[in-house]
Coordinates of N, CA and C in Angstrom, one line a residue:
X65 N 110.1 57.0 61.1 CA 109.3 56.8 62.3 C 110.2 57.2 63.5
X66 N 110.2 58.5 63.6 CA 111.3 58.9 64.8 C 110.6 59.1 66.4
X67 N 111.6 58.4 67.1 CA 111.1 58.4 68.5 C 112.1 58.7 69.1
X68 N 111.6 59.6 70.3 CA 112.8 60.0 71.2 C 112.5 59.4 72.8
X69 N 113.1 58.8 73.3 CA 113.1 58.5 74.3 C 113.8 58.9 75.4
X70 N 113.7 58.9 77.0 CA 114.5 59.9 77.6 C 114.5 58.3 78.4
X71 N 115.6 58.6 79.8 CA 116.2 57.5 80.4 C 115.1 57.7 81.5
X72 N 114.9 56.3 82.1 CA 113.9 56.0 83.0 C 114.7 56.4 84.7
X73 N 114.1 57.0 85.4 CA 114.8 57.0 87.3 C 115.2 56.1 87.6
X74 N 116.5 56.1 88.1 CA 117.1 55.4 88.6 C 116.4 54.1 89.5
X75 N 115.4 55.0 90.5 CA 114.6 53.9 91.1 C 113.6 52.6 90.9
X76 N 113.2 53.4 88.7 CA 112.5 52.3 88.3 C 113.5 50.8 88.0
X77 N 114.4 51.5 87.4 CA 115.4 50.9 86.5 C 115.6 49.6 87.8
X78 N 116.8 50.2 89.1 CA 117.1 49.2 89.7 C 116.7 48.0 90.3
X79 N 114.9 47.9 90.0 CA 114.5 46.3 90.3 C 114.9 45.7 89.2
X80 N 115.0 45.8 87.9 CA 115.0 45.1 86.6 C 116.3 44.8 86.8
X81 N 117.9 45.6 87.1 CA 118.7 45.1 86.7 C 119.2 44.1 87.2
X82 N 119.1 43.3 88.0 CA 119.1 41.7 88.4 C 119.0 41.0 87.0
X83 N 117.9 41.4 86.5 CA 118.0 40.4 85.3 C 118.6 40.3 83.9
X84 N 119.3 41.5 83.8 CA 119.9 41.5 82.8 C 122.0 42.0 83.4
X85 N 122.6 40.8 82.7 CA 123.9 41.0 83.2 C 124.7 41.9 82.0
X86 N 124.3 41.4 81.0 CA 124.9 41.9 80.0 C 125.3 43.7 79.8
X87 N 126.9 44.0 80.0 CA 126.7 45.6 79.5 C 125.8 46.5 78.7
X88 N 125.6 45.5 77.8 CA 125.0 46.3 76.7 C 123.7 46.5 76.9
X89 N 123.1 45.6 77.7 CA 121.6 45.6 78.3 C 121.2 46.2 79.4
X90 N 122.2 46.3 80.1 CA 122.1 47.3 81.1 C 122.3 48.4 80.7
X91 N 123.0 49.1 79.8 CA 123.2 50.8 79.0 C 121.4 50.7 78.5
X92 N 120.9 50.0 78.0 CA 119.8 50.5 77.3 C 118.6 49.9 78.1
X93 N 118.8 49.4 79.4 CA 117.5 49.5 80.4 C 116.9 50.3 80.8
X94 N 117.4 51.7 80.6 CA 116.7 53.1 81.0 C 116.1 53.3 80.1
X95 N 116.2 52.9 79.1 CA 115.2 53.9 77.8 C 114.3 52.8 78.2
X96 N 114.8 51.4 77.9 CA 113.5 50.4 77.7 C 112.3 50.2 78.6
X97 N 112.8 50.8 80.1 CA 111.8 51.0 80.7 C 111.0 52.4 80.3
X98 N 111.7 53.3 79.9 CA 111.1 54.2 79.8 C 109.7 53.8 78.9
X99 N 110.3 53.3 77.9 CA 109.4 52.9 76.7 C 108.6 52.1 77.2
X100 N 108.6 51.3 78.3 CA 107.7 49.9 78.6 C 107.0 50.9 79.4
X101 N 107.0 51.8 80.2 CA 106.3 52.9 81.2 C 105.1 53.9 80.0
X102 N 105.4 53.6 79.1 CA 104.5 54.5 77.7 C 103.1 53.4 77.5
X103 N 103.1 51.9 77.4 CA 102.1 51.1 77.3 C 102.2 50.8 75.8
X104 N 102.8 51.7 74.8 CA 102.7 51.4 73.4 C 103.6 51.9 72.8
X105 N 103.9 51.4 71.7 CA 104.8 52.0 70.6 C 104.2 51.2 69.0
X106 N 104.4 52.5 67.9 CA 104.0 51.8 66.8 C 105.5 51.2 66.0
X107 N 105.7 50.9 65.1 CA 106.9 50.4 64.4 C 106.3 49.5 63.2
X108 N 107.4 49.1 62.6 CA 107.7 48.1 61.5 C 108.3 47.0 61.5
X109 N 107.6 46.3 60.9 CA 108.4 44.7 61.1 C 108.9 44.5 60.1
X110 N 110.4 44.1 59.3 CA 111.2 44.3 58.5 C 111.5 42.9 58.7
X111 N 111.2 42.1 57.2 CA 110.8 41.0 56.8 C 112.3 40.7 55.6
X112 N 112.9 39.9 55.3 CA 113.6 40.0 54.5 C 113.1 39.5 53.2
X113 N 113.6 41.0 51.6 CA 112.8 40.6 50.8 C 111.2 40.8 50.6
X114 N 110.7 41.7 51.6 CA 109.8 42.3 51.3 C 109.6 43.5 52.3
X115 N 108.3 44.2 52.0 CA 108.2 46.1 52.2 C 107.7 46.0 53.8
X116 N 108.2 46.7 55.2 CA 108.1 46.8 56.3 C 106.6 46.6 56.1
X117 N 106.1 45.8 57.0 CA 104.7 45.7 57.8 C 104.4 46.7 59.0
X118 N 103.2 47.5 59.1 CA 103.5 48.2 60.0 C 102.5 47.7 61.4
X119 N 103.3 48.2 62.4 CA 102.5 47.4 63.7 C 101.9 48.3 65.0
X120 N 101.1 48.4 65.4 CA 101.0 48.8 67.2 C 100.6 47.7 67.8
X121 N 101.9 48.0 68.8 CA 101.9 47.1 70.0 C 101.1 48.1 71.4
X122 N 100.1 47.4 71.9 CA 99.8 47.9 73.3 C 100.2 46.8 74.6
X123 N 100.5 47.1 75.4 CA 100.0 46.6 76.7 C 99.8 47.3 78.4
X124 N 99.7 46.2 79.3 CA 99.2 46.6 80.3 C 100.6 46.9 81.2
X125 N 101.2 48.4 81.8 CA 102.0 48.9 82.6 C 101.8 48.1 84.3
X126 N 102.6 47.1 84.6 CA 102.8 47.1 86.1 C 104.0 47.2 86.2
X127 N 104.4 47.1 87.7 CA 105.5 47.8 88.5 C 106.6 46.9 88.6
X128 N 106.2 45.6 88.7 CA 107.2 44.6 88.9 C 107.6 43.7 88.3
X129 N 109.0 43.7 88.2 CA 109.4 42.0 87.2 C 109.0 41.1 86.5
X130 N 108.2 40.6 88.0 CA 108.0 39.1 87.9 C 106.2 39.7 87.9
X131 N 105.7 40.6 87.6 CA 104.4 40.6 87.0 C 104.4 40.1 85.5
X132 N 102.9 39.9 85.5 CA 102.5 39.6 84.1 C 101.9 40.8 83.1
X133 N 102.4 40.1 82.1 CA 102.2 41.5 80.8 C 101.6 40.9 79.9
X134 N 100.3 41.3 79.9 CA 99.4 41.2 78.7 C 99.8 42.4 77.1
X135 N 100.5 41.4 76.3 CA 101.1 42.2 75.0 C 99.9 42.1 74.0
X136 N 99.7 43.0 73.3 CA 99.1 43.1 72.1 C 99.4 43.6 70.7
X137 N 99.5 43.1 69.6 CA 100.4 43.5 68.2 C 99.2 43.1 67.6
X138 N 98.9 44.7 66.4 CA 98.2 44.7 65.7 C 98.6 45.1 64.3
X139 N 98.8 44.3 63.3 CA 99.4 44.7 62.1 C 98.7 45.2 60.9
X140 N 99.2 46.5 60.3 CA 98.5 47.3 59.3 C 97.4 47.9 59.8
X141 N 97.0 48.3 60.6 CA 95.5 48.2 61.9 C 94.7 47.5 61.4
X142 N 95.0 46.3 61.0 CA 93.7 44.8 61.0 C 93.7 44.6 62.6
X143 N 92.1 44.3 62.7 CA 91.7 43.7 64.1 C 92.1 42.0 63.5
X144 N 91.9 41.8 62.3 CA 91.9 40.5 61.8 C 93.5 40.3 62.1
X145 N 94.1 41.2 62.5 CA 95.7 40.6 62.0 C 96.6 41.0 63.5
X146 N 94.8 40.7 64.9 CA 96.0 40.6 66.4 C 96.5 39.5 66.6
X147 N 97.5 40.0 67.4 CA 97.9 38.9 68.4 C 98.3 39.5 69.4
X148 N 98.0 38.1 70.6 CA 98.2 38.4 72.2 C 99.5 37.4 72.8
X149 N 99.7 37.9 74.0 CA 100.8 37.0 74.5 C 100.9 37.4 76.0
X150 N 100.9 37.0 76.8 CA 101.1 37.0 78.3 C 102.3 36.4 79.1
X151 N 103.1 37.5 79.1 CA 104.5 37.2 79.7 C 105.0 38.1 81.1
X152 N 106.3 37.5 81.1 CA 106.7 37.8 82.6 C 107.0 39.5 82.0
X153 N 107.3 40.5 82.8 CA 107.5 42.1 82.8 C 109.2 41.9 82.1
X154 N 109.8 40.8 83.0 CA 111.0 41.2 83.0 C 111.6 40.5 81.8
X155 N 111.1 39.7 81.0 CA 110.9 39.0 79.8 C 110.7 40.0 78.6
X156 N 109.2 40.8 79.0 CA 108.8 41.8 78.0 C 109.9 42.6 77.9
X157 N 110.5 43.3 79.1 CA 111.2 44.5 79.0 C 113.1 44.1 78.3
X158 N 113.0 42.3 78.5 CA 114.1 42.3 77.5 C 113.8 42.5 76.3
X159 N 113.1 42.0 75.7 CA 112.3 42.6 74.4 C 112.6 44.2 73.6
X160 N 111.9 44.8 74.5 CA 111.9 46.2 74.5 C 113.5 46.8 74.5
X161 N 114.5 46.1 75.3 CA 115.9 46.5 75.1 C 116.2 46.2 74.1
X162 N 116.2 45.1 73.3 CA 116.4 44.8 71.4 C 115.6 45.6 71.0
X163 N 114.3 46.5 71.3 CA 113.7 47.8 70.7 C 114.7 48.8 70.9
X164 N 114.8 49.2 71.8 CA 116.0 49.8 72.3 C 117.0 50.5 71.4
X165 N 117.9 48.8 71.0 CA 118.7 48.5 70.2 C 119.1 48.7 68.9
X166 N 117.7 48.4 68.3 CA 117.2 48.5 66.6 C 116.9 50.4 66.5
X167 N 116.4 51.0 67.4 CA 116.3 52.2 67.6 C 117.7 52.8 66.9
X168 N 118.8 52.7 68.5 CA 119.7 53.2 67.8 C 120.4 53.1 66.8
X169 N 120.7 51.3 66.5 CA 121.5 51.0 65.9 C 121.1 50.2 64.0
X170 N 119.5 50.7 64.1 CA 119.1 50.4 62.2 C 118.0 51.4 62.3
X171 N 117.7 52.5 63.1 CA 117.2 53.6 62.6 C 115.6 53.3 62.8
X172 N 114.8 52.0 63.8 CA 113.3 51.9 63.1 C 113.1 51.4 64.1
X173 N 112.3 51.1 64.4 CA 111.2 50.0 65.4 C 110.5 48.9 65.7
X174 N 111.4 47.7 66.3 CA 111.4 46.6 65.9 C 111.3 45.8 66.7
X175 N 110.7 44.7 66.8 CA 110.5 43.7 67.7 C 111.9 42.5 67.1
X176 N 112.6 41.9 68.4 CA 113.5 40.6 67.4 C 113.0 39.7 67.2
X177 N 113.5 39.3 66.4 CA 112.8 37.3 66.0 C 112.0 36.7 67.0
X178 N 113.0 36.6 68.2 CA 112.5 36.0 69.2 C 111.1 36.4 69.8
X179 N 111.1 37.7 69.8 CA 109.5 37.9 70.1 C 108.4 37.6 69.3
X180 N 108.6 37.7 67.9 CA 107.2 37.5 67.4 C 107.2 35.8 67.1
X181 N 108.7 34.8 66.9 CA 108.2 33.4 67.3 C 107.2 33.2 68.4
X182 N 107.3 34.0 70.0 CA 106.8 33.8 70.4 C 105.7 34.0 70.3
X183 N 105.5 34.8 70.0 CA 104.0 35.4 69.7 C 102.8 34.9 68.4
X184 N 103.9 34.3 67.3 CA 103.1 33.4 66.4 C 103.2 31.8 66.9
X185 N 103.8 31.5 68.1 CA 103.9 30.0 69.2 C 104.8 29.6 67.9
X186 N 105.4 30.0 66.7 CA 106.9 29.3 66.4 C 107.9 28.8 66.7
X187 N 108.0 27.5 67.4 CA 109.3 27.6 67.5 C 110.8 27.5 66.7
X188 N 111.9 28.0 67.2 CA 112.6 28.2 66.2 C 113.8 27.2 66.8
X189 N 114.9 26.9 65.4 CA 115.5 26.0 65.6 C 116.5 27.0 66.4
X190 N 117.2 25.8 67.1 CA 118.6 26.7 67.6 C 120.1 26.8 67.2
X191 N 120.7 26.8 67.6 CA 122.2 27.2 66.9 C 122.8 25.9 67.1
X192 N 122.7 25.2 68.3 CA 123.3 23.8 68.0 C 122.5 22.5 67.4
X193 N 121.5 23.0 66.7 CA 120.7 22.1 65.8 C 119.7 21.1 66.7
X194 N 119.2 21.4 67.7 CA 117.9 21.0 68.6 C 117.0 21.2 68.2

């Protein structure tokens, strides 16, 4: 599932970087807007111990941060098998940087953990046992 992505203008990118401090997040905010400026991407959700599920994600493109982003994931194209979620832009588009990330760095298209807890309302335990 190959996708090429090109780096987003400068002038999109610099509202978003406030919110992300991190080097590594900042190197890959240009694609991820770029990507979040497309409205969709299809991919795989890589399950451990069993065969990738395949997914399209859509949503709604606004301009700003602190707008809201109506997400949508539909798996194997079951209508039976959506789900929605309504989050901040600047939340989604961290997301989309761990897409980003899995891009370059395992070859495929992937949402993290953390997104689809949120998106199946899972919550997950934490690292200091909370």
């Amino acid at each position: 599932m190959a996708i090429e992505l090109k780096a987003a203008p400068p002038q999109e990118v610099s509202i978003y970087m406030p919110y992300y401090r991190e080097p590594n997040k900042r190197q890959a905010l240009p694609y991820a807007i770029s990507l979040y400026k497309q409205g969709e991407i299809t991919g795989e959700r890589h399950v451990e111990g069993s065969s990738p599920i395949s997914f399209m994600a859509v949503w709604r493109v606004a301009n700003l941060p602190s707008d809201l982003a109506l997400c949508r994931l539909t798996f194997e194209g079951d209508a039976d098998m959506s789900y929605e979620m309504t989050l901040e832009n600047s939340e989604f588009v961290g997301y989309l940087i761990e897409v980003v990330s899995n891009i370059r760095d395992k070859g495929y298209v992937d949402f993290p953990q953390i997104f689809y807890s949120k998106l199946f309302r899972i919550k997950l335990a934490s690292a200091e046992g909370n």
